[in-house]
């Protein structure tokens, strides 16, 4: 990793780090190699884009009828026949997601498909509210400003905190943080800090649950890395953008068109059954239409999809790599409930609200505040479109009970919705997110595998860079493409990240001098 090297960073943060690719030709020459990209989520789309732009023959296999993976959307019909879009739920496009934004700029250089929400508010059932609109963006003022402005940090709470235990957060490096904190749960680490309960719920557990995991199961290293990405490692801040239209229209249909114009064959509704060695080198990718030969393969699958494909492909990788893949775990199920209501929510309600203390409800989005399709429906009917998320729902939970429960919890958060009639409702259950458990980092796969012609991409991948969630997916897809392009002497994609260490040398020195033993 290197600093900017004279190149202008892609965001506000002048200290963003560039990760240059290996030198090489601009494009492949002669008879171009062929690559199968298995998986059409963010990681697969990122890998396919870079490869196709360098002249590689790419075939993209996606098992679902639509692209986007966990950021996909698909058509539904409301009871009156009105066409609408359902998705797997709200996603925040943070401004430090440099590589994801770089992917989206292929079709919209100005990112006009995104719009910013004015705040990231958090609300606890006990009445406390926090937000990030007034918090400074430049570290360490960002963290200090949050503490100073938050009602959840009173003088007595501050006196009870143990600042020495928090010093590792000032000296985060991607490799070092996992060496130090991966064997501790996020819950136990927060205990050592002595954070006040309200701040803990509002600031940390809301974020940790964005990994679809209970803090008791989540690695403290992942939480510390998240703190670095959003608070102490970046001056982009915690405000974020959202798509102006549903995911397919705003994001993936334009990117699919870009790939098609580059000669990529996009094969949706085409699950891959296995990957086998080719008779003359390379690999055979087997789907329901038969086996097709490729020079290389990108495995851009979710956790269960990767486990299943590797299990069905006994000659893929070596025993140690296959064992690591087999031990990957899924996070608990999550629920997305989208409600079309016959009346608006109160005018002051934010477009997005993180919640704590309301049982299983983790956040509420008023889609008709910012998504064009929902806003047009609301304007035509006088209603509103609301989306509810419940993360890390116990696997034994009764689904119909949970669906009713989150609606009841919505009524507690926004009491005016009690009077609303539900015109239509769609409930989406999924359990395909990766779990980053305590002690699990060393077993996660990297982009490279024992076979140099097979690479892995996705938000489950260990990249060695300070990235998370959607940005980890996009970054790993670019890294996977770069690894293959190196083999053919072609220059890959330059990546950008927040700095891979604390921004202040003085604070890093304090952390090493007075922090817990390493």
Tab-separated table of C-alpha atoms in Angstrom, residues 213-500:
chain	number	residue	atom	x	y	z
A	213	UNK	CA	-24.592	-10.542	14.066
A	214	UNK	CA	-25.165	-10.309	17.779
A	215	UNK	CA	-22.199	-8.486	19.423
A	216	UNK	CA	-21.592	-11.594	21.546
A	217	UNK	CA	-20.695	-13.515	18.397
A	218	UNK	CA	-18.935	-10.780	16.421
A	219	UNK	CA	-15.149	-10.487	16.522
A	220	UNK	CA	-13.999	-7.364	18.356
A	221	UNK	CA	-11.410	-6.911	15.600
A	222	UNK	CA	-14.174	-6.338	13.061
A	223	UNK	CA	-15.818	-3.780	15.310
A	224	UNK	CA	-12.502	-1.990	15.931
A	225	UNK	CA	-11.791	-1.964	12.206
A	226	UNK	CA	-15.234	-0.474	11.619
A	227	UNK	CA	-14.498	2.235	14.214
A	228	UNK	CA	-11.301	3.017	12.315
A	229	UNK	CA	-13.007	3.141	8.899
A	230	UNK	CA	-15.791	5.478	9.986
A	231	UNK	CA	-14.384	7.462	12.927
A	232	UNK	CA	-10.623	7.548	13.418
A	233	UNK	CA	-9.258	6.517	10.010
A	234	UNK	CA	-11.251	8.683	7.634
A	235	UNK	CA	-12.405	12.278	7.357
A	236	UNK	CA	-15.321	11.369	5.070
A	237	UNK	CA	-17.616	11.164	8.107
A	238	UNK	CA	-20.661	9.026	8.811
A	239	UNK	CA	-23.204	10.652	6.539
A	240	UNK	CA	-24.071	8.589	3.497
A	241	UNK	CA	-25.876	8.472	0.170
A	242	UNK	CA	-28.736	6.314	-1.075
A	243	UNK	CA	-29.904	5.503	-4.616
A	244	UNK	CA	-32.536	7.821	-6.070
A	245	UNK	CA	-34.365	4.885	-7.677
A	246	UNK	CA	-34.611	1.140	-6.911
A	247	UNK	CA	-31.340	-0.762	-7.111
A	248	UNK	CA	-31.871	-2.333	-10.566
A	249	UNK	CA	-32.760	0.940	-12.276
A	250	UNK	CA	-30.192	3.092	-10.494
A	251	UNK	CA	-27.230	0.717	-10.313
A	252	UNK	CA	-27.234	-2.680	-11.957
A	253	UNK	CA	-29.118	-2.288	-15.223
A	254	UNK	CA	-26.708	0.471	-16.337
A	255	UNK	CA	-23.687	-1.600	-15.239
A	256	UNK	CA	-25.025	-4.677	-17.059
A	257	UNK	CA	-25.337	-2.517	-20.178
A	258	UNK	CA	-21.719	-1.389	-19.739
A	259	UNK	CA	-20.574	-5.020	-19.485
A	260	UNK	CA	-22.603	-6.070	-22.508
A	261	UNK	CA	-21.081	-3.285	-24.602
A	262	UNK	CA	-17.645	-4.604	-23.596
A	263	UNK	CA	-18.572	-8.046	-24.918
A	264	UNK	CA	-19.404	-9.729	-21.603
A	265	UNK	CA	-22.001	-12.479	-21.707
A	266	UNK	CA	-24.311	-11.935	-18.711
A	267	UNK	CA	-26.129	-15.171	-17.852
A	268	UNK	CA	-28.691	-14.624	-15.093
A	269	UNK	CA	-30.868	-17.430	-13.722
A	270	UNK	CA	-27.916	-19.747	-14.336
A	271	UNK	CA	-26.590	-21.501	-11.219
A	272	UNK	CA	-23.171	-23.120	-11.528
A	273	UNK	CA	-23.180	-26.747	-10.418
A	274	UNK	CA	-19.440	-27.439	-10.236
A	275	UNK	CA	-15.979	-26.388	-11.401
A	276	UNK	CA	-13.724	-29.136	-12.769
A	277	UNK	CA	-10.189	-29.238	-14.215
A	278	UNK	CA	-10.180	-28.810	-17.979
A	279	UNK	CA	-8.684	-31.591	-20.133
A	280	UNK	CA	-6.036	-29.235	-21.551
A	281	UNK	CA	-5.633	-26.852	-18.609
A	282	UNK	CA	-7.927	-24.237	-17.227
A	283	UNK	CA	-11.305	-25.229	-15.834
A	284	UNK	CA	-14.703	-26.487	-16.911
A	285	UNK	CA	-17.609	-24.566	-15.406
A	286	UNK	CA	-20.697	-26.762	-15.312
A	287	UNK	CA	-24.232	-25.382	-15.320
A	288	UNK	CA	-27.541	-26.853	-16.478
A	289	UNK	CA	-26.595	-26.228	-20.117
A	290	UNK	CA	-23.390	-28.273	-19.866
A	291	UNK	CA	-19.673	-27.658	-19.300
A	292	UNK	CA	-17.770	-24.715	-20.806
A	293	UNK	CA	-13.977	-24.298	-20.718
A	294	UNK	CA	-12.312	-21.199	-19.263
A	295	UNK	CA	-8.746	-20.127	-18.639
A	296	UNK	CA	-9.607	-18.833	-15.145
A	297	UNK	CA	-12.480	-18.580	-12.693
A	298	UNK	CA	-13.610	-15.916	-10.197
A	299	UNK	CA	-15.688	-17.350	-7.337
A	300	UNK	CA	-17.773	-14.338	-6.230
A	301	UNK	CA	-20.346	-16.142	-4.106
A	302	UNK	CA	-21.970	-15.693	-0.723
A	303	UNK	CA	-20.825	-17.880	2.151
A	304	UNK	CA	-23.261	-20.752	1.578
A	305	UNK	CA	-22.839	-20.579	-2.187
A	306	UNK	CA	-19.045	-20.817	-1.921
A	307	UNK	CA	-19.212	-23.693	0.553
A	308	UNK	CA	-21.667	-25.574	-1.656
A	309	UNK	CA	-19.782	-25.072	-4.911
A	310	UNK	CA	-16.459	-26.115	-3.367
A	311	UNK	CA	-18.137	-29.187	-1.865
A	312	UNK	CA	-19.490	-30.127	-5.326
A	313	UNK	CA	-16.076	-29.521	-6.943
A	314	UNK	CA	-13.760	-32.019	-5.229
A	315	UNK	CA	-10.703	-31.141	-7.318
A	316	UNK	CA	-10.868	-27.407	-6.587
A	317	UNK	CA	-8.016	-26.106	-4.397
A	318	UNK	CA	-6.117	-28.206	-1.865
A	319	UNK	CA	-7.231	-29.882	1.368
A	320	UNK	CA	-6.264	-27.003	3.675
A	321	UNK	CA	-8.054	-24.402	1.536
A	322	UNK	CA	-11.151	-26.559	1.183
A	323	UNK	CA	-11.214	-27.040	4.951
A	324	UNK	CA	-11.131	-23.257	5.533
A	325	UNK	CA	-14.023	-22.777	3.131
A	326	UNK	CA	-16.004	-25.584	4.774
A	327	UNK	CA	-15.666	-23.865	8.171
A	328	UNK	CA	-17.148	-20.552	7.015
A	329	UNK	CA	-20.341	-19.692	8.855
A	330	UNK	CA	-23.469	-17.791	7.957
A	331	UNK	CA	-24.782	-14.985	10.138
A	332	UNK	CA	-28.249	-15.501	11.660
A	333	UNK	CA	-31.334	-14.772	9.541
A	334	UNK	CA	-32.567	-11.252	8.959
A	335	UNK	CA	-35.947	-9.843	8.009
A	336	UNK	CA	-36.829	-7.007	5.642
A	337	UNK	CA	-40.475	-5.878	5.766
A	338	UNK	CA	-41.682	-3.305	3.233
A	339	UNK	CA	-45.070	-1.719	3.871
A	340	UNK	CA	-47.146	0.411	1.532
A	341	UNK	CA	-49.338	2.512	3.867
A	342	UNK	CA	-52.500	4.456	3.027
A	343	UNK	CA	-51.321	7.638	4.746
A	344	UNK	CA	-48.036	9.482	5.250
A	345	UNK	CA	-45.813	9.247	8.276
A	346	UNK	CA	-45.338	12.517	10.141
A	347	UNK	CA	-43.570	15.165	8.118
A	348	UNK	CA	-40.529	15.391	10.396
A	349	UNK	CA	-39.598	11.721	10.200
A	350	UNK	CA	-36.113	11.092	8.754
A	351	UNK	CA	-35.517	9.018	5.659
A	352	UNK	CA	-33.535	6.537	7.778
A	353	UNK	CA	-33.495	5.923	11.531
A	354	UNK	CA	-31.354	3.446	13.442
A	355	UNK	CA	-33.179	2.056	16.482
A	356	UNK	CA	-32.183	0.367	19.716
A	357	UNK	CA	-34.197	-1.065	22.574
A	358	UNK	CA	-37.275	-1.833	20.457
A	359	UNK	CA	-36.821	-5.591	20.450
A	360	UNK	CA	-35.863	-7.021	17.098
A	361	UNK	CA	-36.332	-3.785	15.105
A	362	UNK	CA	-32.962	-2.357	14.050
A	363	UNK	CA	-33.930	0.458	11.716
A	364	UNK	CA	-36.764	2.162	9.851
A	365	UNK	CA	-36.544	3.672	6.377
A	366	UNK	CA	-39.200	5.955	4.938
A	367	UNK	CA	-38.453	5.121	1.311
A	368	UNK	CA	-40.942	7.637	-0.015
A	369	UNK	CA	-38.691	10.385	1.397
A	370	UNK	CA	-35.911	9.657	-1.125
A	371	UNK	CA	-36.561	6.773	-3.553
A	372	UNK	CA	-38.277	7.913	-6.736
A	373	UNK	CA	-40.551	4.912	-7.269
A	374	UNK	CA	-41.807	5.000	-3.684
A	375	UNK	CA	-42.185	8.795	-3.763
A	376	UNK	CA	-44.275	8.648	-6.931
A	377	UNK	CA	-46.562	5.993	-5.422
A	378	UNK	CA	-46.938	8.075	-2.249
A	379	UNK	CA	-47.714	11.223	-4.237
A	380	UNK	CA	-50.364	9.408	-6.287
A	381	UNK	CA	-52.080	7.686	-3.350
A	382	UNK	CA	-51.452	10.045	-0.432
A	383	UNK	CA	-49.679	7.210	1.402
A	384	UNK	CA	-46.102	6.306	2.260
A	385	UNK	CA	-43.664	3.425	1.796
A	386	UNK	CA	-41.831	2.236	4.906
A	387	UNK	CA	-39.172	-0.462	5.284
A	388	UNK	CA	-38.217	-2.261	8.503
A	389	UNK	CA	-35.086	-4.283	9.251
A	390	UNK	CA	-34.535	-6.908	11.933
A	391	UNK	CA	-30.979	-8.272	12.014
A	392	UNK	CA	-29.685	-11.426	13.693
A	393	UNK	CA	-33.112	-12.948	14.310
A	394	UNK	CA	-32.848	-16.303	16.145
A	395	UNK	CA	-33.048	-19.186	13.683
A	396	UNK	CA	-35.825	-20.729	15.771
A	397	UNK	CA	-38.049	-17.639	15.597
A	398	UNK	CA	-41.523	-18.042	14.098
A	399	UNK	CA	-41.489	-15.922	10.971
A	400	UNK	CA	-45.089	-14.743	11.032
A	401	UNK	CA	-44.689	-13.751	14.678
A	402	UNK	CA	-41.534	-11.745	13.913
A	403	UNK	CA	-43.181	-10.036	10.948
A	404	UNK	CA	-46.039	-8.902	13.159
A	405	UNK	CA	-43.641	-7.924	15.915
A	406	UNK	CA	-41.566	-5.514	13.805
A	407	UNK	CA	-44.756	-3.793	12.623
A	408	UNK	CA	-45.847	-3.421	16.252
A	409	UNK	CA	-42.416	-1.954	17.027
A	410	UNK	CA	-42.803	0.491	14.136
A	411	UNK	CA	-45.967	1.725	15.873
A	412	UNK	CA	-43.899	2.434	18.988
A	413	UNK	CA	-41.261	4.358	17.011
A	414	UNK	CA	-43.728	6.280	14.822
A	415	UNK	CA	-47.078	6.211	16.675
A	416	UNK	CA	-48.990	7.801	13.777
A	417	UNK	CA	-48.535	4.577	11.792
A	418	UNK	CA	-50.974	2.806	14.160
A	419	UNK	CA	-53.809	4.476	12.258
A	420	UNK	CA	-52.468	3.540	8.837
A	421	UNK	CA	-53.939	0.734	6.767
A	422	UNK	CA	-51.371	-1.553	5.159
A	423	UNK	CA	-52.203	-1.462	1.455
A	424	UNK	CA	-49.505	-4.025	0.640
A	425	UNK	CA	-46.715	-5.793	2.506
A	426	UNK	CA	-43.734	-7.843	1.403
A	427	UNK	CA	-41.573	-9.726	3.892
A	428	UNK	CA	-38.173	-10.998	2.829
A	429	UNK	CA	-36.188	-13.479	4.930
A	430	UNK	CA	-32.541	-14.245	4.184
A	431	UNK	CA	-29.701	-15.991	5.995
A	432	UNK	CA	-26.806	-15.703	3.527
A	433	UNK	CA	-24.608	-13.023	5.085
A	434	UNK	CA	-21.120	-13.980	6.314
A	435	UNK	CA	-20.485	-14.244	10.041
A	436	UNK	CA	-17.186	-12.860	11.342
A	437	UNK	CA	-17.041	-14.862	14.559
A	438	UNK	CA	-14.616	-14.616	17.421
A	439	UNK	CA	-11.356	-16.240	16.310
A	440	UNK	CA	-12.535	-16.706	12.727
A	441	UNK	CA	-10.229	-14.340	10.844
A	442	UNK	CA	-7.417	-16.794	10.285
A	443	UNK	CA	-9.797	-19.256	8.589
A	444	UNK	CA	-11.325	-16.806	6.124
A	445	UNK	CA	-10.173	-17.246	2.523
A	446	UNK	CA	-8.047	-14.653	0.773
A	447	UNK	CA	-8.497	-13.541	-2.821
A	448	UNK	CA	-5.774	-15.921	-3.999
A	449	UNK	CA	-6.180	-19.682	-3.763
A	450	UNK	CA	-3.732	-22.599	-4.179
A	451	UNK	CA	-4.621	-22.538	-7.895
A	452	UNK	CA	-3.432	-19.255	-9.471
A	453	UNK	CA	-6.203	-19.481	-12.077
A	454	UNK	CA	-8.935	-19.498	-9.388
A	455	UNK	CA	-9.594	-16.430	-7.240
A	456	UNK	CA	-12.249	-15.595	-4.650
A	457	UNK	CA	-14.181	-12.339	-4.161
A	458	UNK	CA	-16.914	-11.175	-1.825
A	459	UNK	CA	-17.465	-9.505	1.519
A	460	UNK	CA	-16.457	-12.754	3.249
A	461	UNK	CA	-12.906	-12.451	1.871
A	462	UNK	CA	-9.854	-11.415	3.879
A	463	UNK	CA	-8.376	-8.567	1.835
A	464	UNK	CA	-5.730	-7.135	4.175
A	465	UNK	CA	-7.234	-3.673	3.597
A	466	UNK	CA	-9.408	-1.460	5.841
A	467	UNK	CA	-12.729	-2.100	4.091
A	468	UNK	CA	-16.081	-3.533	5.189
A	469	UNK	CA	-19.514	-4.533	3.928
A	470	UNK	CA	-20.271	-3.393	0.340
A	471	UNK	CA	-16.848	-1.787	0.019
A	472	UNK	CA	-15.158	-5.055	0.928
A	473	UNK	CA	-17.163	-6.770	-1.811
A	474	UNK	CA	-16.174	-4.217	-4.464
A	475	UNK	CA	-12.541	-4.115	-3.324
A	476	UNK	CA	-12.199	-7.896	-3.336
A	477	UNK	CA	-13.688	-8.043	-6.837
A	478	UNK	CA	-11.088	-5.580	-8.107
A	479	UNK	CA	-8.324	-7.492	-6.289
A	480	UNK	CA	-9.496	-10.766	-7.855
A	481	UNK	CA	-9.396	-9.226	-11.333
A	482	UNK	CA	-5.957	-7.733	-10.639
A	483	UNK	CA	-4.591	-11.119	-9.536
A	484	UNK	CA	-5.630	-12.708	-12.840
A	485	UNK	CA	-4.442	-9.774	-14.947
A	486	UNK	CA	-0.981	-10.051	-13.342
A	487	UNK	CA	-0.683	-13.537	-14.857
A	488	UNK	CA	-1.220	-12.066	-18.330
A	489	UNK	CA	1.080	-9.067	-17.862
A	490	UNK	CA	-1.773	-6.559	-17.781
A	491	UNK	CA	-2.096	-3.649	-15.364
A	492	UNK	CA	-5.103	-3.887	-13.074
A	493	UNK	CA	-7.213	-1.371	-11.185
A	494	UNK	CA	-5.817	1.185	-8.720
A	495	UNK	CA	-7.652	0.853	-5.408
A	496	UNK	CA	-8.263	3.456	-2.697
A	497	UNK	CA	-8.846	2.983	1.016
A	498	UNK	CA	-8.850	4.907	4.229
A	499	UNK	CA	-5.330	4.882	5.752
A	500	UNK	CA	-4.295	1.499	7.106
